[in-house]
């Protein structure tokens, strides 16, 4: 029988407040195999770890049980402690008496009783533990960044700066993302293009970075250090290696009445186009849905105009296969659709716009060359109403909007209001808000400037209805502080639309086997200790794909994700998790149930020859687990009808032993 030691942590008052830790350590002394049991205030501290090391050596312990916080928090800590004491790291068992016990009970007697039961279960399990040895795998020293916005750009630049090759996959014809559409950035009011464009150029000129623009990730397989990715490079019908970006084809194209996506449909573009002047790569793209040559075989003017001979109407989509050691998701965000918010007349009037559309209206490269003009008649608006939280913090979340705060709206609305009043002093500006949230550095001072220096009229209350009447927009709203109704004749209404993950995020997460929350934001491995890592090893998170963020926070997280990737790629070999599934070939009947439920594709089948009791041979199909791919989720062990699949470290016999200990 194993010699087991039990160590009960107080966790300050987190556990000791509702659990009698001394009674727990005393009760566990009498469990079979336990030869030592003690308690300490902070078992994860250096002193606590030294206590474990000394006890292992003094009492010749074969296994240890630590009654403390969640294994997600400190299991790795105590495994390293066991290794330092000369014990196999997988002979450590954690009994979670904090999150699963002390935090959910107020009565000490109840909490103590449950803590003892959890401790008994852990002792029963560790008694059946066996030393495990992790395997090793090589690392492909190349990274993939999915998304070419400011998050993806910063991540790629940092990885390349460390000397590792990196590929950026961007669905649009150019990198730059949402930041490329902005005019100014808060709270410094510096030019977004002036900040972003040099970084885009740096990406284009860096010999360690490849840009796959107008492309999308089609398939991902493999595991950390050895991902195999298929990238679909869509046909531009323009040879990127030849095109000089001169724009002659764009000027001469006769099909000019296509909505301009970069300006959010507020003006038109030709069938062949370059999204904006600073695009990277600065290469023309033909829209196959608008090009007369591709649709009807008539025209071909751009081919005749192009002196470089870059136009290729026969170009096909291309599938590129590449191997990567790490993948970074930087898929970004989009404003939510305003179609369900009929009370604001967004679909009824051109003069009701979103904040991102307002950005394009005020941008010098926008549809009105930077002049603030009403979209309906191109006249200067004199009364502008900004409406906050449209779709954010929404009470009817399932029907219309999002239950979360979009975080950036208060600040960019203050920016819009301030810039409007600065450039057009004759303009009257109202901002209707629920709460003003300004948590960042210098953010509150920025908001106060809008109110105190620029005279922006902030009204605490919601807009109930916007009604187009002639050239005016009749705004009906409430002023909660003064307890009255307001009726404003506005020339322009700007809606601060909630932001949501890009539509590609769900499919990307499925391919990466990454976790997502109910709002389709990527979920981090741990909100405090591993904020830029996905629960899937080798997959990292950058920017607004994880949640609403402003530019400084996005860039910070992008560099943090890059640091994690660099740490991974700098290793020649990776140590895997030995707690993986294994198949008993004698019991396996080759039914494929386990492979069908495996979310990681770790299970394959092979046909092997088996000797029968009568000395004859028989060919049978049996399951085979790739330990480098398996993540130890245990789905296959549940699905296997013959009981052939088992999970090392969490075998059926160990689970039953835990249940028996609880039920005693």
XYZ file of C-alpha atoms in Angstrom:
664
model
C 0.000 0.000 0.000
C 1.184 3.537 -0.784
C 2.379 5.800 2.035
C 0.195 8.894 1.674
C 0.615 12.362 3.159
C -2.249 14.864 3.550
C -1.712 18.632 3.627
C -4.687 20.888 4.410
C -4.437 24.566 3.479
C -6.159 27.385 5.383
C -5.894 29.767 2.404
C -5.968 32.554 4.972
C -9.628 32.813 5.879
C -10.844 31.698 2.438
C -11.034 28.092 3.630
C -10.528 28.424 7.389
C -13.454 30.859 7.636
C -16.023 28.131 7.023
C -13.983 24.914 7.390
C -12.312 23.609 10.560
C -9.002 22.744 8.877
C -7.559 21.108 11.991
C -10.558 18.788 12.215
C -10.120 17.920 8.516
C -6.437 17.032 8.864
C -7.185 15.036 12.016
C -10.044 13.092 10.374
C -7.960 12.180 7.324
C -5.208 10.683 9.499
C -7.309 7.539 9.936
C -7.815 6.933 6.197
C -6.167 3.781 4.767
C -2.615 4.486 3.630
C -2.321 7.905 5.291
C 0.845 8.054 7.399
C 1.078 11.833 7.814
C -1.500 14.646 7.950
C -1.076 18.316 8.781
C -2.431 21.787 8.042
C -0.832 25.140 7.298
C -2.048 28.678 6.672
C -0.683 29.059 3.124
C 0.335 25.698 1.667
C 1.232 27.244 -1.722
C 3.795 29.565 -0.091
C 7.485 28.737 -0.074
C 7.257 27.674 3.561
C 4.271 25.459 2.800
C 6.026 23.835 -0.152
C 9.112 23.226 1.965
C 6.863 21.544 4.536
C 5.652 19.137 1.826
C 9.198 18.420 0.602
C 10.418 17.713 4.128
C 7.447 15.455 4.880
C 7.953 13.429 1.681
C 11.569 12.766 2.612
C 11.009 12.212 6.335
C 7.992 9.917 6.048
C 9.001 8.307 2.747
C 5.709 9.291 1.141
C 4.658 7.664 -2.142
C 1.721 9.993 -2.784
C 0.360 13.261 -1.431
C -3.074 14.882 -1.146
C -3.328 18.651 -0.899
C -6.679 19.960 0.340
C -6.711 23.489 -1.006
C -8.062 25.576 -3.883
C -8.998 24.529 -7.407
C -6.494 22.376 -9.336
C -6.674 25.038 -12.055
C -5.006 27.420 -9.651
C -2.169 25.468 -8.048
C -2.038 21.882 -9.299
C 1.089 22.713 -11.335
C 2.625 24.324 -8.236
C 2.219 21.234 -6.084
C 3.340 18.906 -8.876
C 6.590 20.876 -9.107
C 6.909 20.615 -5.326
C 6.490 16.838 -5.502
C 9.107 16.635 -8.254
C 11.511 18.681 -6.115
C 11.027 16.130 -3.328
C 11.866 13.243 -5.683
C 8.242 12.160 -6.107
C 6.537 11.570 -9.461
C 4.477 14.741 -10.136
C 1.420 12.663 -11.002
C 1.312 11.096 -7.549
C -0.286 14.355 -6.341
C -4.029 14.739 -5.869
C -5.852 18.019 -5.172
C -9.018 18.088 -3.063
C -10.809 21.336 -3.899
C -12.096 22.449 -0.493
C -12.242 26.146 -1.422
C -14.354 26.697 -4.581
C -16.317 23.457 -4.090
C -16.662 23.694 -0.338
C -15.801 26.745 1.771
C -17.010 29.278 -0.807
C -20.422 27.625 -1.149
C -21.147 26.973 2.529
C -21.765 29.401 5.362
C -22.149 26.862 8.155
C -18.786 25.609 9.490
C -20.098 22.201 10.504
C -21.469 21.559 7.006
C -18.325 22.924 5.338
C -16.058 20.821 7.532
C -18.051 17.647 6.892
C -17.922 18.174 3.132
C -14.193 19.002 3.222
C -13.495 15.708 5.009
C -15.512 13.822 2.374
C -13.622 15.503 -0.480
C -10.350 14.691 1.262
C -11.325 11.035 1.641
C -12.154 10.829 -2.065
C -8.753 12.288 -2.981
C -6.971 9.835 -0.672
C -8.840 6.910 -2.254
C -7.859 8.078 -5.726
C -4.185 8.734 -5.038
C -3.916 5.246 -3.533
C -4.567 3.893 -7.042
C -2.404 6.444 -8.863
C 0.564 5.225 -10.863
C 3.625 7.236 -11.842
C 3.170 8.777 -15.287
C 5.822 10.010 -17.683
C 4.923 12.737 -20.177
C 5.889 12.262 -23.810
C 7.757 14.711 -26.008
C 7.045 16.232 -29.412
C 8.959 18.538 -31.731
C 7.984 22.184 -32.276
C 7.385 23.753 -35.686
C 8.979 27.157 -35.335
C 6.385 29.192 -37.217
C 3.302 31.029 -35.916
C -0.074 31.747 -37.474
C -2.059 34.890 -36.658
C -5.721 34.770 -37.707
C -6.819 38.356 -38.266
C -4.981 41.380 -39.622
C -6.328 44.179 -37.419
C -4.183 46.115 -34.965
C -4.161 43.094 -32.617
C -2.940 40.712 -35.301
C -0.433 43.251 -36.632
C 1.126 43.892 -33.215
C 1.267 40.178 -32.388
C 2.927 39.362 -35.709
C 5.476 42.166 -35.396
C 6.497 41.093 -31.893
C 6.863 37.435 -32.898
C 8.884 38.389 -35.982
C 11.057 40.701 -33.867
C 12.070 37.643 -31.852
C 13.257 35.977 -35.052
C 10.392 33.551 -35.707
C 8.513 33.455 -39.029
C 4.819 34.309 -38.794
C 1.888 34.317 -41.207
C -1.107 36.656 -41.035
C -4.402 35.465 -42.522
C -6.892 38.268 -43.198
C -10.278 37.805 -44.861
C -10.317 41.298 -46.373
C -8.084 42.439 -49.270
C -5.941 44.475 -46.861
C -4.750 44.325 -43.288
C -5.637 47.158 -40.894
C -8.998 46.068 -39.507
C -11.370 48.500 -37.812
C -8.599 50.881 -36.773
C -7.987 51.710 -40.445
C -11.538 53.092 -40.606
C -11.102 55.447 -37.646
C -10.291 59.168 -37.826
C -8.898 60.028 -34.369
C -8.229 57.919 -31.288
C -9.114 58.719 -27.678
C -7.940 60.107 -25.300
C -5.023 61.713 -27.159
C -6.940 62.570 -30.353
C -4.020 61.570 -32.531
C -4.619 60.350 -36.073
C -5.479 56.638 -36.272
C -3.921 56.292 -39.730
C -0.728 58.002 -38.556
C -0.318 55.332 -35.868
C -1.505 52.339 -37.856
C 0.004 52.939 -41.308
C 3.669 52.691 -40.189
C 2.907 49.378 -38.496
C 1.192 48.086 -41.639
C 4.259 49.074 -43.661
C 6.518 47.378 -41.098
C 4.523 44.174 -41.548
C 4.819 44.368 -45.339
C 8.573 44.989 -45.208
C 9.423 42.404 -42.539
C 11.018 39.365 -44.183
C 9.780 37.150 -41.327
C 6.102 37.964 -42.009
C 3.911 36.641 -44.812
C 0.535 38.244 -45.432
C -2.297 36.068 -46.728
C -4.879 38.773 -47.409
C -8.248 38.024 -49.010
C -7.847 34.580 -47.457
C -9.430 32.459 -44.756
C -8.501 29.509 -42.599
C -10.310 26.474 -43.924
C -9.118 23.645 -41.697
C -6.927 23.122 -38.629
C -5.635 19.785 -37.387
C -2.787 18.609 -35.196
C -1.744 19.759 -31.757
C 0.416 22.265 -29.905
C 3.759 22.644 -31.639
C 2.523 20.759 -34.698
C -0.613 22.323 -36.159
C -1.456 21.601 -39.787
C -3.505 24.381 -41.368
C -5.229 24.748 -44.726
C -5.592 28.349 -45.892
C -7.956 29.235 -48.717
C -6.515 32.108 -50.718
C -9.406 33.549 -52.678
C -8.925 34.616 -56.280
C -8.376 38.376 -56.643
C -8.185 38.011 -60.435
C -5.112 40.206 -60.058
C -1.562 38.867 -59.813
C -0.219 40.211 -56.493
C 3.391 39.772 -57.567
C 2.922 41.966 -60.629
C 0.352 44.602 -59.562
C 1.965 47.942 -58.692
C -1.134 49.466 -57.078
C -1.082 52.389 -59.536
C -4.886 52.596 -59.564
C -5.273 53.090 -63.313
C -7.670 50.153 -63.554
C -9.743 51.527 -60.679
C -10.153 54.897 -62.415
C -11.187 53.417 -65.775
C -13.551 50.676 -64.553
C -17.056 51.481 -65.858
C -18.869 49.491 -63.119
C -18.703 52.150 -60.400
C -22.000 51.737 -58.542
C -21.043 49.073 -56.024
C -21.400 49.763 -52.281
C -18.023 50.604 -50.741
C -17.532 48.239 -47.789
C -14.690 50.289 -46.349
C -16.980 53.326 -46.106
C -19.805 51.081 -44.826
C -21.841 51.514 -48.005
C -22.017 55.304 -47.685
C -20.531 55.738 -51.182
C -19.702 53.529 -54.158
C -16.593 51.857 -55.553
C -15.727 50.281 -58.923
C -15.820 46.522 -59.570
C -12.013 46.543 -59.336
C -10.815 48.421 -56.282
C -8.138 49.126 -53.690
C -9.906 49.544 -50.298
C -8.017 52.689 -49.220
C -4.906 54.624 -50.129
C -2.640 53.056 -47.475
C -3.815 49.473 -48.081
C -1.294 46.689 -47.431
C -0.820 44.899 -49.697
C -1.618 47.735 -52.112
C -3.028 45.434 -54.735
C -6.251 45.749 -56.700
C -9.035 43.204 -56.204
C -11.854 42.401 -58.612
C -15.286 41.848 -57.108
C -16.611 38.818 -59.062
C -20.200 39.771 -58.226
C -19.789 43.188 -59.848
C -17.316 42.621 -62.693
C -19.023 42.473 -66.100
C -16.155 40.460 -67.560
C -16.384 37.730 -64.942
C -20.182 37.625 -65.054
C -20.894 38.014 -68.762
C -17.545 37.802 -70.527
C -17.877 41.408 -71.712
C -15.682 44.429 -70.925
C -12.065 43.530 -70.072
C -11.151 47.223 -69.887
C -8.971 46.835 -66.792
C -6.879 44.186 -68.540
C -6.302 46.557 -71.458
C -5.427 49.473 -69.155
C -2.992 47.533 -66.905
C 0.522 48.142 -68.257
C 1.985 45.582 -65.830
C -0.237 42.781 -67.161
C -1.459 41.904 -63.660
C -5.104 41.171 -64.529
C -5.897 37.452 -64.668
C -9.565 36.595 -65.193
C -8.777 32.869 -65.054
C -7.306 32.966 -61.568
C -8.715 30.318 -59.199
C -8.946 29.967 -55.443
C -5.806 28.397 -54.013
C -5.403 26.079 -51.015
C -2.167 26.574 -49.098
C -1.079 23.981 -46.530
C 1.379 25.024 -43.825
C 2.571 23.775 -40.443
C 2.650 25.970 -37.344
C 3.809 25.610 -33.782
C 1.347 28.144 -32.354
C -1.839 29.895 -33.467
C -3.120 33.294 -32.345
C -6.786 34.186 -32.766
C -7.188 37.913 -33.481
C -10.524 37.878 -35.279
C -11.696 41.251 -33.934
C -15.218 42.646 -33.656
C -18.103 44.202 -35.551
C -20.910 46.558 -34.512
C -24.177 44.696 -34.111
C -26.912 45.074 -36.711
C -29.345 47.923 -36.111
C -32.169 46.182 -37.986
C -34.011 45.241 -34.775
C -33.915 48.766 -33.335
C -36.783 50.267 -35.302
C -37.466 52.821 -32.564
C -34.375 54.727 -33.728
C -35.490 54.750 -37.400
C -32.128 53.449 -38.604
C -33.720 51.740 -41.621
C -36.090 54.646 -42.238
C -33.713 57.580 -42.488
C -30.221 57.988 -43.962
C -29.576 60.581 -41.266
C -29.641 57.962 -38.489
C -26.180 56.408 -38.541
C -23.914 54.303 -36.355
C -20.795 55.613 -34.640
C -18.524 53.796 -37.095
C -20.370 55.449 -39.981
C -19.858 58.781 -38.218
C -16.121 57.996 -38.127
C -16.108 57.620 -41.901
C -18.117 60.846 -42.356
C -15.543 62.826 -40.386
C -12.501 61.118 -41.922
C -10.587 63.082 -44.563
C -10.484 59.920 -46.696
C -14.190 59.240 -46.157
C -17.162 59.676 -48.485
C -17.476 63.426 -47.762
C -13.720 64.163 -47.647
C -13.909 64.856 -43.917
C -16.769 67.365 -44.027
C -19.580 66.603 -41.608
C -22.561 66.445 -43.965
C -25.924 64.771 -43.603
C -26.044 61.628 -45.770
C -29.551 62.414 -47.035
C -28.913 65.829 -48.633
C -25.203 66.566 -47.920
C -26.115 69.602 -45.813
C -24.313 70.533 -42.610
C -26.219 69.295 -39.508
C -26.716 71.876 -36.748
C -28.276 69.630 -34.076
C -26.775 66.201 -33.442
C -28.060 63.620 -30.961
C -25.760 60.813 -29.809
C -27.513 57.786 -28.288
C -25.453 55.581 -25.974
C -25.801 51.865 -25.206
C -27.764 50.909 -28.314
C -27.779 47.158 -27.922
C -25.389 47.176 -24.951
C -26.637 46.308 -21.458
C -29.848 45.363 -23.218
C -32.765 44.097 -21.147
C -34.174 42.129 -24.089
C -30.864 40.396 -24.760
C -32.218 37.338 -26.519
C -34.296 39.440 -28.891
C -32.255 42.509 -29.760
C -28.894 43.261 -28.219
C -26.214 42.175 -25.789
C -26.322 41.989 -22.003
C -22.727 43.183 -21.572
C -21.255 46.697 -21.649
C -19.347 47.296 -24.895
C -16.764 49.314 -22.935
C -15.514 51.672 -25.656
C -18.745 53.522 -26.544
C -18.673 56.182 -23.814
C -15.202 57.266 -24.833
C -15.619 57.324 -28.590
C -18.900 59.209 -28.229
C -17.127 61.827 -26.089
C -14.492 61.992 -28.826
C -17.105 62.462 -31.561
C -18.940 65.126 -29.579
C -15.746 66.992 -28.737
C -14.402 66.959 -32.295
C -17.754 68.075 -33.661
C -17.971 71.033 -31.311
C -14.333 71.916 -31.975
C -14.664 71.957 -35.756
C -18.265 73.207 -35.935
C -18.912 75.517 -32.939
C -22.369 76.338 -34.285
C -23.456 72.726 -33.798
C -25.588 71.755 -30.794
C -24.623 68.331 -29.464
C -26.646 66.126 -27.099
C -25.472 62.832 -25.594
C -28.100 60.576 -24.012
C -26.599 57.997 -21.674
C -27.446 55.427 -18.995
C -24.097 55.741 -17.186
C -20.826 57.278 -18.302
C -18.051 54.710 -17.894
C -14.483 56.030 -18.170
C -12.174 53.525 -16.435
C -8.944 54.043 -18.410
C -5.947 56.305 -17.902
C -6.927 59.959 -18.562
C -10.380 58.803 -19.706
C -12.423 60.689 -17.117
C -10.496 63.906 -17.757
C -11.251 63.451 -21.465
C -14.978 63.121 -20.798
C -14.937 66.153 -18.488
C -13.296 68.216 -21.224
C -16.148 67.374 -23.578
C -18.636 68.690 -21.024
C -16.758 71.618 -19.522
C -14.615 72.946 -22.385
C -16.699 72.082 -25.424
C -20.202 72.439 -24.006
C -21.502 69.019 -24.963
C -24.922 68.518 -23.353
C -24.940 65.193 -21.523
C -28.434 64.016 -20.563
C -28.943 61.026 -18.277
C -31.800 59.201 -19.905
C -32.723 57.088 -22.885
C -34.084 58.022 -26.272
C -37.475 56.417 -26.647
C -38.196 57.121 -30.280
C -36.790 58.812 -33.373
C -39.337 59.868 -35.980
C -38.303 61.241 -39.396
C -40.449 64.267 -40.326
C -39.332 66.097 -43.432
C -35.718 67.101 -43.056
C -35.834 66.731 -39.276
C -35.568 63.801 -36.925
C -38.008 64.160 -34.034
C -36.219 62.734 -30.977
C -38.322 61.858 -27.947
C -36.255 61.204 -24.851
C -36.306 61.271 -21.065
C -34.216 63.447 -18.757
C -34.031 61.351 -15.595
C -32.176 63.899 -13.475
C -34.743 66.645 -14.125
C -37.649 64.188 -14.381
C -39.029 65.486 -17.671
C -39.556 64.527 -21.278
C -37.437 66.109 -24.011
C -38.390 66.695 -27.635
C -35.479 67.594 -29.891
C -35.529 68.394 -33.597
C -32.265 66.806 -34.715
C -30.510 66.936 -38.059
C -28.420 63.840 -37.372
C -28.741 60.945 -34.894
C -25.692 58.810 -34.097
C -26.176 55.396 -32.477
C -23.408 53.915 -30.330
C -23.999 50.326 -31.462
C -22.892 47.464 -29.250
C -19.956 45.453 -30.480
C -19.871 41.702 -30.933
C -17.279 39.160 -32.085
C -16.659 38.883 -35.805
C -18.954 36.374 -37.507
C -15.953 34.180 -38.314
C -15.122 33.669 -34.622
C -17.475 30.723 -34.082
C -16.193 28.710 -37.051
C -12.568 29.547 -36.192
C -13.110 28.437 -32.591
C -14.608 25.159 -33.805
C -11.565 24.475 -35.981
C -9.209 25.362 -33.126
C -11.302 23.417 -30.562
C -11.146 26.621 -28.516
C -13.742 27.539 -25.900
C -16.263 30.358 -26.336
C -18.733 32.033 -24.029
C -22.445 32.517 -24.721
C -21.719 35.732 -26.616
C -19.202 34.032 -28.949
C -16.171 35.702 -27.404
C -13.166 33.391 -26.997
C -12.708 32.169 -23.425
C -9.312 32.380 -21.773
C -7.747 29.437 -19.918
C -7.823 31.364 -16.640
C -9.129 34.932 -16.224
C -6.288 35.945 -13.892
C -3.331 33.635 -14.357
C -3.643 32.791 -18.074
C -5.573 35.691 -19.622
C -4.160 35.404 -23.168
C -4.192 31.616 -23.494
C -7.008 29.458 -24.754
C -7.778 26.235 -22.855
C -6.537 24.488 -26.009
C -2.741 24.220 -25.789
C -0.912 26.267 -28.412
C -3.847 28.577 -29.153
C -3.594 32.155 -27.889
C -5.970 35.134 -27.830
C -5.315 38.663 -28.995
C -7.586 41.699 -28.924
C -11.352 42.052 -29.097
C -11.959 38.406 -30.016
C -11.822 37.802 -26.252
C -14.052 40.723 -25.238
C -14.628 44.454 -25.836
C -11.338 46.395 -25.708
C -9.955 49.781 -26.674
C -6.797 50.159 -28.762
C -4.241 50.434 -25.894
C -5.663 47.369 -24.175
C -5.767 45.492 -27.477
C -2.119 46.277 -28.240
C -1.096 45.263 -24.704
C -2.826 41.925 -25.020
C -1.407 41.433 -28.517
C 2.138 41.791 -27.176
C 1.302 39.483 -24.257
C 0.036 36.821 -26.662
C 3.188 37.264 -28.748
C 5.338 36.746 -25.640
C 3.559 33.459 -24.943
C 4.040 32.352 -28.544
C 7.743 33.257 -28.433
C 8.145 31.241 -25.240
C 6.545 28.257 -26.966
C 8.476 28.525 -30.244
C 11.794 28.953 -28.445
C 11.573 25.340 -27.255
C 12.871 22.509 -29.406
C 10.598 19.954 -27.762
C 7.374 20.103 -25.787
C 6.416 17.917 -22.863
C 2.917 16.521 -23.287
C 0.209 15.701 -20.774
C 0.490 12.021 -19.772
C -3.135 11.961 -18.584
C -4.376 10.745 -21.943
C -6.732 8.051 -23.141
C -5.524 4.554 -23.964
C -7.248 1.610 -25.587
C -7.245 -1.994 -24.389
C -6.897 -3.744 -27.752
C -8.162 -7.032 -26.385
C -11.492 -5.457 -25.379
C -11.833 -3.038 -28.317
C -14.396 -4.078 -30.947
C -13.580 -1.284 -33.434
C -17.045 0.280 -33.315
C -15.785 3.893 -33.821
C -17.882 5.280 -30.956
C -14.826 6.818 -29.322
C -13.555 8.438 -32.538
C -16.989 9.912 -33.225
C -17.065 11.804 -29.919
C -13.394 12.850 -29.771
C -13.347 16.659 -30.245
C -9.602 16.684 -30.976
C -9.382 13.974 -33.632
C -6.915 12.056 -31.487
C -8.347 8.591 -32.202
C -7.708 6.619 -35.365
C -8.101 2.947 -36.216
C -5.765 0.270 -37.433
C -6.195 -3.353 -38.391
C -4.001 -5.724 -36.408
C -3.487 -9.462 -36.284
C -4.472 -11.205 -33.040
C -3.772 -14.795 -31.969
C -6.901 -16.588 -30.829
C -7.111 -19.160 -27.973
C -7.164 -21.999 -30.519
C -3.828 -20.688 -31.900
C -5.460 -19.376 -35.060
C -5.061 -15.716 -36.059
C -7.688 -13.105 -36.735
C -7.519 -9.577 -38.178
C -9.359 -7.029 -36.051
C -9.928 -3.286 -36.242
C -8.868 -1.527 -33.024
C -8.655 2.043 -31.764
C -5.348 3.869 -31.541
C -4.862 7.096 -29.541
C -2.334 9.757 -30.519
C -1.091 10.895 -27.080
C 0.266 14.163 -28.495
C -3.191 15.165 -29.755
C -5.303 13.791 -26.887
C -6.250 16.448 -24.317
C -7.505 13.991 -21.693
C -11.138 15.146 -21.782
C -12.456 11.607 -21.178
C -15.319 11.749 -23.693
C -14.158 8.513 -25.323
C -14.143 6.584 -22.038
C -17.805 7.402 -21.509
C -18.810 6.575 -25.072
C -16.971 3.240 -25.326
C -19.600 0.449 -25.047
C -17.032 -2.296 -24.416
C -15.074 -0.451 -21.710
C -11.868 -0.642 -23.738
C -11.049 3.055 -23.433
C -9.608 4.335 -20.186
C -7.973 7.591 -19.118
C -4.588 7.489 -17.428
C -4.698 9.319 -14.114
C -8.498 9.114 -14.108
C -9.154 5.423 -14.634
C -12.531 3.841 -14.038
C -11.198 2.093 -10.935
C -9.960 5.425 -9.528
C -13.297 7.134 -10.116
C -15.170 4.243 -8.480
C -12.775 4.389 -5.514
C -13.597 8.092 -5.086
C -17.328 7.379 -5.206
C -16.982 4.566 -2.667
C -15.025 6.867 -0.323
C -17.736 9.530 -0.558
C -20.512 7.017 0.073
C -18.875 5.348 3.098
